[in-house]
Coordinates of C-alpha atoms and ligand atoms in Angstrom, one line a residue:
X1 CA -18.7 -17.2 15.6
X2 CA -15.5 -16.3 13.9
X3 CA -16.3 -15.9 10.3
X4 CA -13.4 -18.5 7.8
X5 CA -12.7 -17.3 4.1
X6 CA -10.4 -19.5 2.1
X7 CA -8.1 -18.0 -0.3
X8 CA -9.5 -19.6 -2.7
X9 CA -13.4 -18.5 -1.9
X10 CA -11.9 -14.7 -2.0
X11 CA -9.7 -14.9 -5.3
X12 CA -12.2 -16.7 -7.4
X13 CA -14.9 -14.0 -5.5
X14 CA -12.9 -11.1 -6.7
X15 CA -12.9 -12.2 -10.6
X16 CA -16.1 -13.4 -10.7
X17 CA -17.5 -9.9 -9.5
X18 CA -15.1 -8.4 -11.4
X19 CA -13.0 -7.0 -8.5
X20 CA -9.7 -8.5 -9.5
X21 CA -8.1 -10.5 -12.3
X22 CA -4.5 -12.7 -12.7
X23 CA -2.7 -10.6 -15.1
X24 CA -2.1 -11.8 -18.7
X25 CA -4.3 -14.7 -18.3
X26 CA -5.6 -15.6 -21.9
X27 CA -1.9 -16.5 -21.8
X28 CA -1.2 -18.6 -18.9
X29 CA -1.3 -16.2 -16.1
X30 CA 1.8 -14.1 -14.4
X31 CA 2.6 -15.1 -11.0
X32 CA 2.6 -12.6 -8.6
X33 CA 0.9 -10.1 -11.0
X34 CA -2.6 -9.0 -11.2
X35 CA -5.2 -6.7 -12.8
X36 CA -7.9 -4.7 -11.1
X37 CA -11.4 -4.6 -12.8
X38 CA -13.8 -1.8 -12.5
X39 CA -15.1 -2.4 -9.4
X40 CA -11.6 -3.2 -8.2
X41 CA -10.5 0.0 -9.2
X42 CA -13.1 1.6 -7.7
X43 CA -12.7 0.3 -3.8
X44 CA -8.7 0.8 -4.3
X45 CA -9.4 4.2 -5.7
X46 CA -11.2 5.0 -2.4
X47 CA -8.7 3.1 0.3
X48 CA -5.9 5.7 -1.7
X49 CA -8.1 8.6 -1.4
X50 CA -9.2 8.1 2.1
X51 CA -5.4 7.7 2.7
X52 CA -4.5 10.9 0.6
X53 CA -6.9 13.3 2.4
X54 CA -6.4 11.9 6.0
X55 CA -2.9 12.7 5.1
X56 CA -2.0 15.4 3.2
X57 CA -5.1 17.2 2.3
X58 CA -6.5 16.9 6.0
X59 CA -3.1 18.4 6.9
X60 CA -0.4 21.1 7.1
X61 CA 2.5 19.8 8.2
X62 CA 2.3 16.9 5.0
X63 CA 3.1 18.0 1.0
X64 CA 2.4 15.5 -1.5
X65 CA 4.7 14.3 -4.9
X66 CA 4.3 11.8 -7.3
X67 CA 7.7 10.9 -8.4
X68 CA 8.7 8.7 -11.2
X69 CA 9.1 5.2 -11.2
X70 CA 12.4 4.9 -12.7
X71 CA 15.6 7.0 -10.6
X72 CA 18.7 7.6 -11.2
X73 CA 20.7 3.9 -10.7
X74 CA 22.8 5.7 -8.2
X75 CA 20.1 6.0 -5.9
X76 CA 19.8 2.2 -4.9
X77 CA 23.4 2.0 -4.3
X78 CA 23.4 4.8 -2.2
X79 CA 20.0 3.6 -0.4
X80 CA 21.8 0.0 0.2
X81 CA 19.1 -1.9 -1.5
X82 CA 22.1 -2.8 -4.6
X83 CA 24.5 -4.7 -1.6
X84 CA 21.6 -5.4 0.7
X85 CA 18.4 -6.1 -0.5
X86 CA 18.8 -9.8 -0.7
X87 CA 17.0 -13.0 0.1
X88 CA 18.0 -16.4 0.7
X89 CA 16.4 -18.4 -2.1
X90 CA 17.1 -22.2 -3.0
X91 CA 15.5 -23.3 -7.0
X92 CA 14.3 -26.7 -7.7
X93 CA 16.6 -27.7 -10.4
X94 CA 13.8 -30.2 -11.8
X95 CA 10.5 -28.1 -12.1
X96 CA 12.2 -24.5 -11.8
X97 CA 10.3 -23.6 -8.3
X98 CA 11.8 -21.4 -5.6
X99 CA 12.1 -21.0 -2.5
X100 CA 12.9 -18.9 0.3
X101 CA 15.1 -20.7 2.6
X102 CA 14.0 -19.4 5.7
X103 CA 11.0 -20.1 5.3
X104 CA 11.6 -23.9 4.5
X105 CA 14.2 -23.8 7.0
X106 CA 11.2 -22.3 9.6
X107 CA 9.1 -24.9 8.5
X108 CA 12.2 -27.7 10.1
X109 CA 11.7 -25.7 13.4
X110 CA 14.5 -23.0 12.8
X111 CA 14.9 -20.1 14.0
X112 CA 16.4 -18.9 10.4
X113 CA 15.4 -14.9 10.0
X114 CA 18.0 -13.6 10.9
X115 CA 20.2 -16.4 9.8
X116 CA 23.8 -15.7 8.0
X117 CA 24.0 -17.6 4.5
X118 CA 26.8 -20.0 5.4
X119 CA 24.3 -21.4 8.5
X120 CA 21.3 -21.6 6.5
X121 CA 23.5 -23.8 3.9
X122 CA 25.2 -26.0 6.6
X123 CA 21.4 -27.3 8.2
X124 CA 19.8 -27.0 4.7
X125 CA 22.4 -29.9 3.9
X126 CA 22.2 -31.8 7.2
X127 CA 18.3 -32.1 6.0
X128 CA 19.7 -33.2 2.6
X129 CA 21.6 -36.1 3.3
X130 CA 18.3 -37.1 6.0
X131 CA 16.4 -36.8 3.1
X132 CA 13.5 -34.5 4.2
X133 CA 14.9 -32.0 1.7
X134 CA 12.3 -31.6 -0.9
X135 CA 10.8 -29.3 -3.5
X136 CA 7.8 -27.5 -1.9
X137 CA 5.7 -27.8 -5.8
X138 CA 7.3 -31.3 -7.2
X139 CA 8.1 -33.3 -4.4
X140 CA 11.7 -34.0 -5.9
X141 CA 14.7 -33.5 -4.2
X142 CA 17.1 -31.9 -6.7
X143 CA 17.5 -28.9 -5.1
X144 CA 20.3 -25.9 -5.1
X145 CA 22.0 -24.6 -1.9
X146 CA 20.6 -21.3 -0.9
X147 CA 22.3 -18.1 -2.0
X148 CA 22.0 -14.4 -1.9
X149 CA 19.6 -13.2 -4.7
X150 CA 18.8 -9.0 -4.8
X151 CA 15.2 -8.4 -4.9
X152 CA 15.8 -5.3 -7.4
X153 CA 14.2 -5.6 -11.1
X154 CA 16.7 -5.1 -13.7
X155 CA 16.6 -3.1 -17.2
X156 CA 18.4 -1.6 -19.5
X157 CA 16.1 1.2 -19.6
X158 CA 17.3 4.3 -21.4
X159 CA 20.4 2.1 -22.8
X160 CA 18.5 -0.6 -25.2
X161 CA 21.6 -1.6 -26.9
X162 CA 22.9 -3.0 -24.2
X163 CA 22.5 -6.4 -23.4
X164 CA 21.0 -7.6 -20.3
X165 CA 22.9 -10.5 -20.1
X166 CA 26.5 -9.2 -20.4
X167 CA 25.6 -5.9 -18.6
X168 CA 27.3 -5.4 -15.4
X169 CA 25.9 -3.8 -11.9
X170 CA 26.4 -0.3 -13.3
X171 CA 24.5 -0.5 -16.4
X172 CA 21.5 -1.1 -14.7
X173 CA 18.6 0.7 -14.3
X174 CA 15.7 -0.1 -11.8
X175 CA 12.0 0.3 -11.5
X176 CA 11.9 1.5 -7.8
X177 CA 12.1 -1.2 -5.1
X178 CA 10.0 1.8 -2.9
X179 CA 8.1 4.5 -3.5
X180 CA 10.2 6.5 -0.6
X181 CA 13.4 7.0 -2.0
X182 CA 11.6 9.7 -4.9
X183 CA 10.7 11.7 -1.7
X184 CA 14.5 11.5 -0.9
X185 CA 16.1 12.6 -4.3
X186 CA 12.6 15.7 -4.0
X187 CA 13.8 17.1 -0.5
X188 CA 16.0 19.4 -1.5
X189 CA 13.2 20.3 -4.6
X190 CA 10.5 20.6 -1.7
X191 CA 12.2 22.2 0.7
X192 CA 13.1 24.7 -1.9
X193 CA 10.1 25.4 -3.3
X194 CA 7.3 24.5 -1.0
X195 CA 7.9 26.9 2.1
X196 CA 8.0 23.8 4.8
X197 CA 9.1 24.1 8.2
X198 CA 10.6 20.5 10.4
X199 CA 9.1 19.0 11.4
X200 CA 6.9 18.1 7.5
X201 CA 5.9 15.1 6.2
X202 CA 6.2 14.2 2.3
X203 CA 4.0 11.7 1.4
X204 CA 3.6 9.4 -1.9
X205 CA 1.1 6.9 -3.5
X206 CA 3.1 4.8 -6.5
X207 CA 4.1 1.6 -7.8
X208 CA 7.1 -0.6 -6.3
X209 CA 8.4 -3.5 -8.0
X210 CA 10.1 -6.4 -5.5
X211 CA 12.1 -10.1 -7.7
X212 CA 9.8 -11.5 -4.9
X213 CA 9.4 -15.2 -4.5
X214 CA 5.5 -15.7 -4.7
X215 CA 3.7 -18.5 -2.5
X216 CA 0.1 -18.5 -3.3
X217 CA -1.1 -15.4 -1.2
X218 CA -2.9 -13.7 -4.0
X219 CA -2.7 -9.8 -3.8
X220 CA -0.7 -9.8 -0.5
X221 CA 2.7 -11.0 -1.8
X222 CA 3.0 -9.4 -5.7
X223 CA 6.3 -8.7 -7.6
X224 CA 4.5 -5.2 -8.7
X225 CA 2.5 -3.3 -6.0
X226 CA 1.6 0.1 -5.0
X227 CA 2.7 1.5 -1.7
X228 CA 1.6 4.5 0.0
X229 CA 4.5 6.6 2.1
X230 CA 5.0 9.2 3.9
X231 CA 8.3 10.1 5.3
X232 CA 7.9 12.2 8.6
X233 CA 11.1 14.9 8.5
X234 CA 12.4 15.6 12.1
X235 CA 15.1 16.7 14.5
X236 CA 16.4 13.7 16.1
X237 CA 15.3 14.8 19.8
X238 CA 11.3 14.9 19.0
X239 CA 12.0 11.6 17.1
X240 CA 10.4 9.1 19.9
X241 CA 7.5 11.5 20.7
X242 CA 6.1 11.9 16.9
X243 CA 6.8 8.3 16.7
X244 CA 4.4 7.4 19.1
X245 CA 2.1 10.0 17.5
X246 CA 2.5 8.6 14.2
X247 CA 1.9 5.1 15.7
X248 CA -1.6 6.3 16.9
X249 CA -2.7 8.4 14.0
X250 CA -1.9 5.2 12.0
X251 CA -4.2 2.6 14.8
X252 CA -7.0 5.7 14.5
X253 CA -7.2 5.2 10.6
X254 CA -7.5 1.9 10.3
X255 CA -10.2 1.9 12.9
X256 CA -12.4 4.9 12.0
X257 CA -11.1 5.3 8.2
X258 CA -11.2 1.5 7.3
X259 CA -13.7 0.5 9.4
X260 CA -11.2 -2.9 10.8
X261 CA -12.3 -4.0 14.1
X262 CA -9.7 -3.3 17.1
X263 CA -9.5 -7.1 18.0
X264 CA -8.5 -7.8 14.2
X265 CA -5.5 -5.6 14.2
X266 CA -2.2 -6.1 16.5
X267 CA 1.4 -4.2 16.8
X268 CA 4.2 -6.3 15.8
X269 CA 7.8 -5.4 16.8
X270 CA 10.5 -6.0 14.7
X271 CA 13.5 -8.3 15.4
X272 CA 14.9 -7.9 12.5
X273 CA 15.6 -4.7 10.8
X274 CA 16.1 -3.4 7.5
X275 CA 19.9 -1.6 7.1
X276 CA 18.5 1.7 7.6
X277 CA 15.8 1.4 10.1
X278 CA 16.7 2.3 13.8
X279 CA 13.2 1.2 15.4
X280 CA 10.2 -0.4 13.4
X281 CA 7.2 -1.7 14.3
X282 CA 4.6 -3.4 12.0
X283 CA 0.6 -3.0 11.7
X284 CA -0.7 -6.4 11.3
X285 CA -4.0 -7.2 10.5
X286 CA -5.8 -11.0 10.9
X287 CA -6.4 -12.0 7.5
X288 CA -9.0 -15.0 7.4
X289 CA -7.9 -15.9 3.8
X290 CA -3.8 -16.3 4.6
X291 CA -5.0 -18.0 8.2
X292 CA -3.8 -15.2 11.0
X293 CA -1.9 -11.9 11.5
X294 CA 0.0 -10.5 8.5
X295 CA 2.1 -7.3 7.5
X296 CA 0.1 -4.7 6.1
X297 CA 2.2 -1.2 6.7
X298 CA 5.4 -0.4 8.7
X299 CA 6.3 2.3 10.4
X300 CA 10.4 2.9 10.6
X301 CA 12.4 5.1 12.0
X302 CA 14.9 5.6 9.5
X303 CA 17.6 8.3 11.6
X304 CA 19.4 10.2 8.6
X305 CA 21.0 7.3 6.9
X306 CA 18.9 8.0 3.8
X307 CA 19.5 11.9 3.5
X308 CA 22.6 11.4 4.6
X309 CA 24.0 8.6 2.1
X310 CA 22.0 10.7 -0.9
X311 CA 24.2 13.7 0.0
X312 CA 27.3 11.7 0.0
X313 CA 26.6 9.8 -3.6
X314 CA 25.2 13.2 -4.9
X315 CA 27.8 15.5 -3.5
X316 CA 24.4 18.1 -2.8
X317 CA 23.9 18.9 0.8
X318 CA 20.7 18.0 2.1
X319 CA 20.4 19.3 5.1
X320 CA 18.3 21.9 7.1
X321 CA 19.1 24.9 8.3
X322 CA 17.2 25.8 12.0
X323 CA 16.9 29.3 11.9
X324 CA 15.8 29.2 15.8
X325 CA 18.2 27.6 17.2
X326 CA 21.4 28.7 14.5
X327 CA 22.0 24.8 14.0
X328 CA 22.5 23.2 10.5
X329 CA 21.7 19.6 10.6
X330 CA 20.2 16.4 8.5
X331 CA 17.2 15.7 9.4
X332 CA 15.8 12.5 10.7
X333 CA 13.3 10.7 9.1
X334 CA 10.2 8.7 10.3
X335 CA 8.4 6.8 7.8
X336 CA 4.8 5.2 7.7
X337 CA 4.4 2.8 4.6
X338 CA 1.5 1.0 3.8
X339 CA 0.9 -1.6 0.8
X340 CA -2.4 -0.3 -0.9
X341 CA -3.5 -4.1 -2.3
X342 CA -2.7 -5.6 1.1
X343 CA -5.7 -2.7 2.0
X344 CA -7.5 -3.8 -0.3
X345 CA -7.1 -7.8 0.3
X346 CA -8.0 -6.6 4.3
X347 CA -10.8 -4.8 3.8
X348 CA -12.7 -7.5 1.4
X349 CA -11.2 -10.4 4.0
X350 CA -13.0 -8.4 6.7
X351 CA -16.3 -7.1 4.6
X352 CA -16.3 -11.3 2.8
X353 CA -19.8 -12.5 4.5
X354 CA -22.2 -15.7 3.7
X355 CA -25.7 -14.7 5.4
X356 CA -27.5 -17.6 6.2
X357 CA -31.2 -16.9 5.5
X358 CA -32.6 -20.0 6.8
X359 CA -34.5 -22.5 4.4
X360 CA -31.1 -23.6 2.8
X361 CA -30.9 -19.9 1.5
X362 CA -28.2 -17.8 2.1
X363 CA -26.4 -14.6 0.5
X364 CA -23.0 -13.3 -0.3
X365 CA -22.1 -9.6 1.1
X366 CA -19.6 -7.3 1.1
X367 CA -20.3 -5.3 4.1
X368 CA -18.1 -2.4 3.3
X369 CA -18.2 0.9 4.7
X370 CA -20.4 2.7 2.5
X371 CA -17.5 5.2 1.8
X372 CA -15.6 2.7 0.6
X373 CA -18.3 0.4 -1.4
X374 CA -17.3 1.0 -5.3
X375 CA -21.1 1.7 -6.1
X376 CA -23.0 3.5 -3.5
X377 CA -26.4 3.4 -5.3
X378 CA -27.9 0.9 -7.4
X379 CA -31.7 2.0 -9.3
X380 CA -33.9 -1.0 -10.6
X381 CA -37.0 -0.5 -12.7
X382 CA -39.0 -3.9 -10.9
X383 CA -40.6 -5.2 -14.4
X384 CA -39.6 -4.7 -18.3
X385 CA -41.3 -2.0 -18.4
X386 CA -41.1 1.3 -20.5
X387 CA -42.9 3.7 -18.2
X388 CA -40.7 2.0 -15.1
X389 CA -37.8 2.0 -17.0
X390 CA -38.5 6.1 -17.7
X391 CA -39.1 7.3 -13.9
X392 CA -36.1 5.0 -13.0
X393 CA -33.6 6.1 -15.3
X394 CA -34.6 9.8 -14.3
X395 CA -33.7 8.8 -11.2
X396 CA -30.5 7.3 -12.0
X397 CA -29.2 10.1 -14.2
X398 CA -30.4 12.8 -11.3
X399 CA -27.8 10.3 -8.8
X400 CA -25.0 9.9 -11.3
X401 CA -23.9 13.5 -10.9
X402 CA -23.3 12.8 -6.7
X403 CA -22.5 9.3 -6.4
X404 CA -21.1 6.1 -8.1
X405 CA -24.7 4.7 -9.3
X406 CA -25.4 1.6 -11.6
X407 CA -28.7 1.2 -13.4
X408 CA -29.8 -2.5 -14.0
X409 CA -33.2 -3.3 -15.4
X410 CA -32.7 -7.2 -16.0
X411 CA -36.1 -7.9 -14.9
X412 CA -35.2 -10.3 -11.9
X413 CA -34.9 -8.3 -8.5
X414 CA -33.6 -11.3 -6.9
X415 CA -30.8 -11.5 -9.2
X416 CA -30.3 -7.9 -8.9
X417 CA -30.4 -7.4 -5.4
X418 CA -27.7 -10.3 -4.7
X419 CA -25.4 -9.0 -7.6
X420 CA -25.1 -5.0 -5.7
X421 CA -25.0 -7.1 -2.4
X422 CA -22.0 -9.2 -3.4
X423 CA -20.1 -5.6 -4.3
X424 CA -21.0 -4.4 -1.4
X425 CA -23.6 -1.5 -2.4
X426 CA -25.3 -0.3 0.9
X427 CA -28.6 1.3 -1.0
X428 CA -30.6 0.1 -3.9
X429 CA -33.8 1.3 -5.3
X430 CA -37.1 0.0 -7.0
X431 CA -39.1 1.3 -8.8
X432 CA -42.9 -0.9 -9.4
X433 CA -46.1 0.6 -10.8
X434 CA -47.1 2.1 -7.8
X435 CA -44.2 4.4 -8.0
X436 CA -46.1 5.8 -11.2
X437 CA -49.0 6.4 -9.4
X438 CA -47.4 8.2 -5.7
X439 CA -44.0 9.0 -6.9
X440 CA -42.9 7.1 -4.3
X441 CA -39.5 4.4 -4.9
X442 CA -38.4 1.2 -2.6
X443 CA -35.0 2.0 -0.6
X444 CA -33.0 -1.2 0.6
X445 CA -30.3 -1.2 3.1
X446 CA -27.8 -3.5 2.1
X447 CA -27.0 -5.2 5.5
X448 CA -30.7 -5.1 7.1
X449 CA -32.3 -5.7 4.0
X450 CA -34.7 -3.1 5.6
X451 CA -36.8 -0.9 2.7
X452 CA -38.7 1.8 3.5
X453 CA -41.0 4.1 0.4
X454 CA -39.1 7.5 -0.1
X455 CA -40.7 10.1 -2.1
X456 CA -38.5 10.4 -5.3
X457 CA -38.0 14.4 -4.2
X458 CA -36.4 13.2 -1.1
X459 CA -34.1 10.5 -2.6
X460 CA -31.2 12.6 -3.3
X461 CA -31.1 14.6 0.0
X462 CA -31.8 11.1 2.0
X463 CA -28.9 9.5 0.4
X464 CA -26.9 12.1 1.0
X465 CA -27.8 11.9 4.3
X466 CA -26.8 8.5 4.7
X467 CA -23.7 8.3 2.7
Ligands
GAP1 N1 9.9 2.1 2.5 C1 9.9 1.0 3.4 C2 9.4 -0.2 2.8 O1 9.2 -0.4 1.6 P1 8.6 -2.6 3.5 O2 8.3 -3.2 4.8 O3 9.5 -3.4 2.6 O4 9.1 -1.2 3.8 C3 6.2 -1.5 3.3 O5 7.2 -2.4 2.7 C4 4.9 -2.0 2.9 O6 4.7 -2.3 1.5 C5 4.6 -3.4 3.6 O7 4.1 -3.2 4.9 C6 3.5 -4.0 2.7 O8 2.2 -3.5 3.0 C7 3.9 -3.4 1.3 N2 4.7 -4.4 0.5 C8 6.0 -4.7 0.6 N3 6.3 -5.7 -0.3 C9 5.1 -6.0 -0.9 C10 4.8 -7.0 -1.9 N4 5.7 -7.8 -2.4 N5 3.5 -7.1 -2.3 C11 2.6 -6.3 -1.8 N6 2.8 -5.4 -0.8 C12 4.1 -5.2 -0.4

């Protein structure tokens, strides 16, 4: 039977266990901003490294950066985003809440995605003077019309006497909207320096930051969010054939690299595309918690409108010269783009289980990949007991140096065993009194709850093993 996770069950989950928090909450909470605790950090840590190694260390076609969040303002007007990175909002004029108007528009049975403004407005006030026109968080009907609002975060970074207020578009300076346009402003850097060949890919793991409107989907939807890109550089005739390469190496990872299940993934075409893309298709995976198939990574083909409009706002040529075939040309671009906490919201949606154990007992577990599992060992001395607590902490300090390992010696295995199982930590081990006597410790699978006695000498080599 299909397995049901409310939001809810999985956000209150992740702070209780210490995965992931609401930022700033001692005063009130941010919307659409959170915090990741320890063991949050750890499980994202791994999604981005599996992602890293799988594509750029695993590879030599792919050179990494880490570019700065904060470009040049130039950039966005020359990537579009300044006149075209707009959504359709509509604000509650009584409680302050907004809206997207497609989406309440959808909700009336319209087709509205790819809806121009003026449209939008014309059936948002036929609905109006119906009266079915009402604030999605108050009920009221004091509503504005829908307009144009850019998604982009404004500062006045690097110019603080200047006002925010009676700045105009020029003054401003904004934290990147994508990771992928630091790749852009680095080609000419990498392809300088770096001794790459097209087709290369240049690939990125960094914060974006979106004026998104937020409705309740916890880590899915955030105003600040990291992304993980790699833009594919190409000549334009090889385009559709790495595309569909790019398009399987992408299905593989999930699969293999995440562990997801084939049925819990589909492709999603895209009606609708951004100003630069030319073809895009969307990974979508079958979140439980948001209640069906969502977004989590697209992959665009962008032709050369980003090189392209970089050279022309720049006035530096950013093109490649084919030594083969004597051509000078911009390359084409490809682009896979992935949101890392939409990862990480996938993977604990899938791993999210509630064994029944029969007798009105059951237990939580995260049934992670043990590559991804924040802890992969947990050591428990079974009693309060010095002599336990000794062998085990040997034990434990012996582990440290290869793996992720907690210690816990709380007395109460129960307790202890359901805690590692709820963060998804696929071995544990006991030490008891007999261990004194045979050097011999308890090893539990997390899933099978199967424990077999391991000589202590053998514990490292088995878990490596395993692991
Ligand atoms: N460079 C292309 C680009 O940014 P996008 O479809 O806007 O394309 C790519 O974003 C990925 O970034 C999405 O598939 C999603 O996983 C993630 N993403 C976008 N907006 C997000 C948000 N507000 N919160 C969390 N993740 C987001």
């Amino acid at each position: 039977m299909e397995k049901k996770i409310s939001l809810d069950e999985i956000t209150s989950f992740a702070k209780r266990r210490g995965f992931i928090f609401l930022s700033s909450e001692i005063y009130g909470g941010m919307a659409g901003v959170y915090d990741y605790g320890h063991y949050g950090v750890l499980l994202k840590n791994n999604i981005q490294q599996a992602w890293w190694k799988n594509m750029v260390l695993d590879r030599d076609d792919i050179v990494g950066l880490d570019s700065a969040i904060f470009m040049h303002p130039t950039t966005w007007k020359a990537s579009g985003h300044v006149d075209s990175f707009n959504e359709a909002l509509m604000d509650c004029k009584d409680c302050k809440f907004r809206m997207r108007a497609d989406h309440v528009l959808e909700k009336f049975g319209f087709e509205a995605d790819q809806m121009p403004l003026e449209e939008m407005n014309i059936h948002l006030d036929e609905l109006r003077t119906e009266g079915k026109l009402k604030c999605e968080n108050c009920g009221r009907t004091n509503l504005t019309e829908a307009r144009q609002i850019n998604q982009l975060i404004r500062t006045n970074f690097g110019q603080p006497t200047l006002d925010l207020k009676t700045m105009t578009q020029e003054d401003y300076v904004y934290p990147r909207g994508e990771t992928c346009q630091g790749i852009y402003l680095n080609y000419k850097n990498i392809t300088d320096t770096m001794r790459v060949k097209l087709p290369f890919g240049i690939a990125q793991i960094g914060k974006a930051f979106r004026n998104e409107v937020i409705a309740r989907q916890f880590i899915f939807r955030t105003r600040e969010f990291e992304q993980m890109e790699m833009q594919y550089f190409l000549s334009p005739e090889i385009m559709d054939e790495k595309y569909d390469y790019w398009k399987a190496e992408r299905w593989a990872w999930y699969l293999g690299i995440l562990g997801i299940p084939e049925e819990k993934l589909k492709w999603k075409k895209h009606d609708k595309l951004a100003h630069y893309a030319k073809q895009a298709y969307d990974v979508q995976y079958n979140f439980s918690c948001l209640g069906g198939f969502q977004e989590v990574e697209g992959i665009h083909q962008r032709g050369d409108w980003d090189l392209t409009r970089h050279a022309e706002f720049s006035g530096q040529k950013l093109d490649y010269f084919d030594q083969k075939n004597n051509k000078r040309f911009v390359p084409h671009i490809m682009e896979t783009s992935v949101g890392l906490n939409r990862l990480v919201l996938a993977v604990l949606d899938n791993a999210y289980t509630v064994e029944d154990l029969g007798e009105g007992k059951s237990r939580t577990v995260l049934k992670i990949l043990p590559r991804l599992a924040p802890v992969k060992v947990a050591i428990f001395p079974l009693q309060k007991d010095e002599k336990l607590k000794e062998l085990a902490g040997n034990i434990y300090h012996n582990l440290k140096k290869e793996f992720v390992t907690e210690f816990d010696d709380s007395g109460n295995i129960g307790k202890m065993y359901r805690r590692q199982d709820e963060i998804g930590t696929p071995f544990c081990i006991t030490v008891d009194f007999q261990s004194l006597e045979d050097n011999m410790v308890t090893l539990r699978e997390r899933d099978s709850m199967v424990q077999q006695r391991v000589n202590v000498a053998d514990v490292l080599s088995l878990l490596k093993s395993k692991l």
